[in-house]
Amino acid sequence: MPPPLALVALVLIACDEGKSGETAPSDSGDTTAVPALDARSSLVRASLDLLGRRPPPEALKTADEAAFEALIVGAESDPALGRRAAWMWNDALHQAAWRDDLARLSVLEPGIMRSLAWEPLAGIEAIVNEDRPMTELFSAASWPADPVVAELWGLPYTGENGGWGWTSYADGRPLAGLLSTNGLWMRHQADQTNFHRRRANMLTRVFLCADFFDRDVDLASDSTLGGTDVEEAVRSEASCVTCHAALDPIAGFLGGFSERSEPATLQQAGQYSPWLADWAAARSPPAWFGNPGADVGDLGRFMAADPRFPRCVAQRAYEGLTGGSFAEAPEREALVEAFVESGYRWDKLVGAVARTSGWRTPELRRLSVDQRVISTTAALGLAAGASGAWEGLDELLLEGDLRVLGGDSDDVDVLGRATTAAPAHLLAAEWLARVAVPEALDEDRLRAADKRLLLPANEATIDEGEIRAQLATLWARLLSAPVAADSAEIDRLYALWLAADPADPWGEVIEALLQHPMMGLH
Amino acid sequence: MLLLLLSTACEHSSTVVEMPAPADDSCGTWASVGHPFVLTWCTSCHSGRLTGADRYGAPASVNLDTLDEVRGHAEAISRRSLGPSADMPPRGGVSVSELEAVEAWLACGAPGEESAFPRAERDLDLLDATTLTGAIEADGGGRVLLLEEGGLPWLTQRFEVDNDGRGSLVGFSRYEAGVEVEAVEFEPPLQIYDEAVATASGDPVVTRSTPAGSDVATESWTVTREIDADPDPRFMDDAPSRVVAELDGEPALLWWFSATRMLVAQAQQELDGSWTTVLNTAPAAQRDGTPGFPLDEGGSWASRGTSLSVAP
């Protein structure tokens, strides 16, 4: 019987209310007293935020400030940090679930779609995991490719076991980190009428947190645009020049990459043309906010040196982890400074964010869909696949439908993220549970009895004590909260177990637990 | 049952911990306020690295690239951008929070430390080869300036300026992915530039005021590295046509082929026994608004003083 979703939703929403006002930081005195999340909840939140998974139940037995610090420090060398960073950057880059342009190029194979889309994010993941400065986003002479990407573009494959390995495009394009990747420019298109301006604005929006569309320019006063050639107007009309004096020279860097109007095949879409780069540069001399350059290599150097870049990275990390406003964060300058002084290291930055008052407020926050799916994968003991989730969930996670239903972006049409929980999110939770739980139980049955994660050693047991003990174990594992076998929570869970289909009581109970509101909040 | 289960979901205890107080950043610094502001709103026009139409009418004397320059124009910035009669940027657009931040920063005396913004690693698109911004130190003193030949980013002139400000063209280089792969050295150097004027930023602007020596066919060159005589094979959809043509009155090979997305031609001339690409036609033709012409009909066009003709 399906769960009473409306009731569930009401409870879920109620959890997100009534806590505001507890956390407003004081701005006086040498120290600021901030109501903060307790140590156990901080551990859970930090693990989910930095690594995308829940801490193991045994780690919560000694939850204190020392354990919290140890988790943050340990996260710096955990490969899950890079995957989590990639997903956080996807909130700005919108790569992961993008598919729409690929059908135009007759790319219908899911594996190719997935690899093309993930290419820019794979580099972010590698930069973070290899403790490289984030400026290598724009300066690295190589970028990861998996076997699919390597074969598509004729790149040497250097990875292992089908994973991503550093390599370089060898077609003469300037090498400037993700700025040189086909995956980025196939996702972020231009056409013959915007002359790469859309791409230029993407760069400033994502990496400077400066969107030209946010400029509140007076367009009405004396514009004669109606009677003027548009391309002439952008160089002569003051209303236009306010943006285009900066935007168009950035676009001038990007002419070598193909755009939507022309290529008809995937191979053509992935070719870099120095002649077209030259043509675009002649049309709009490349410059980065008044600093002339020659090609994408110069663009990368300018972006890496721009003082707005570390500020934007700090903003993305802070707002991505807290949901709060960076502009109102009392620690914002300290975060920027810490990031720069660390040598632009992402791990140091997110660790610093987790130590801010804004991060440790007790208000519950919604997990992103990637956090929820990946943490569920880990909690169920399923092996992580390409996306960080179990491979049976890869496709689901990388499809826009589940992500939108769960409150996130589909990377094409819905580009924002819900910051609060909503009833529809439970549908995504139910979807996730029904796909994952049967597989997880099958996997668990293959484990030795004393190594099982989900089922009791004797699955057929009807002994109430054994069942209650296992339910408490499940509660602690899936919800990251210790609970006694004779508690009210387990009373209710045991009642659910008794009412379940006798053929699959554990499956029904675990599915219900995966739809518990705290599975989607932290 | 599930509702009962869910009813326990909202329990979350709180404790109070001491957190570091935020630093007083009411003034801001060049790095946190001043530089981001001028980059976003000013230097796309008010940069000493821009010339001519690329300044969109900004006076040549008003540049805001550096902290010193901004301090020098602080009063004008306040008056033109922050005051009641603000007219910069020309149609506004700056958010209130940005204006408040830069106003506070200027009121504090524009604090901060100078930070140099990088320059292009190699030289820039110089459509008429009259200005440049890139320079490197020459081995024997003086400076070697990098000028692009005819707007081709991968074909670059190396131009040496002596300490008297006189210049000589010492060679061409061809680059791929920022790496020099071919070069031609001129011995003696071609005296084709004769004026180098230092700008406020310290880099010279070279004016091509004397065309003498630009007729390369009259010069004696020493080719120091072999030049690839084949057209660049990248992006060719089909086999190129090879025709004999004239370039500036000298014999040349013209490779004309359909590239992936546009018709491209390369003209190559024999220079002291080796062939080098000296012209790339399609971008220049489009830039000038000059249409190409069918090969079998022949035709000619000129771009920036270089003429190309093809016999039918």
Coordinates of C-alpha atoms in Angstrom, one line a residue, chain B residues 3 44 52 56 69 76 81 90 104 107 112-113 130 149 161 207 214 237 242 258-259 293:
Chain B
L3 CA 2.5 9.2 9.9
S44 CA 36.2 47.4 -20.7
G52 CA 40.9 53.3 -30.8
Y56 CA 34.2 53.1 -26.9
E69 CA 45.2 55.0 -11.5
A76 CA 36.0 61.8 -10.8
S81 CA 29.6 57.1 -10.8
P90 CA 26.6 55.6 -19.4
A104 CA 32.8 53.3 1.3
A107 CA 35.8 57.2 1.4
G112 CA 44.6 47.9 -0.6
E113 CA 47.7 46.6 -2.3
T130 CA 50.1 49.1 -36.0
E149 CA 51.0 38.8 -39.2
V161 CA 63.0 47.4 -30.8
T207 CA 53.6 52.7 -35.9
S214 CA 57.9 45.2 -46.7
D237 CA 36.5 17.8 -45.6
R242 CA 46.3 23.2 -55.6
S258 CA 36.3 23.2 -48.0
A259 CA 36.9 23.2 -44.3
F293 CA 35.3 33.8 -56.0

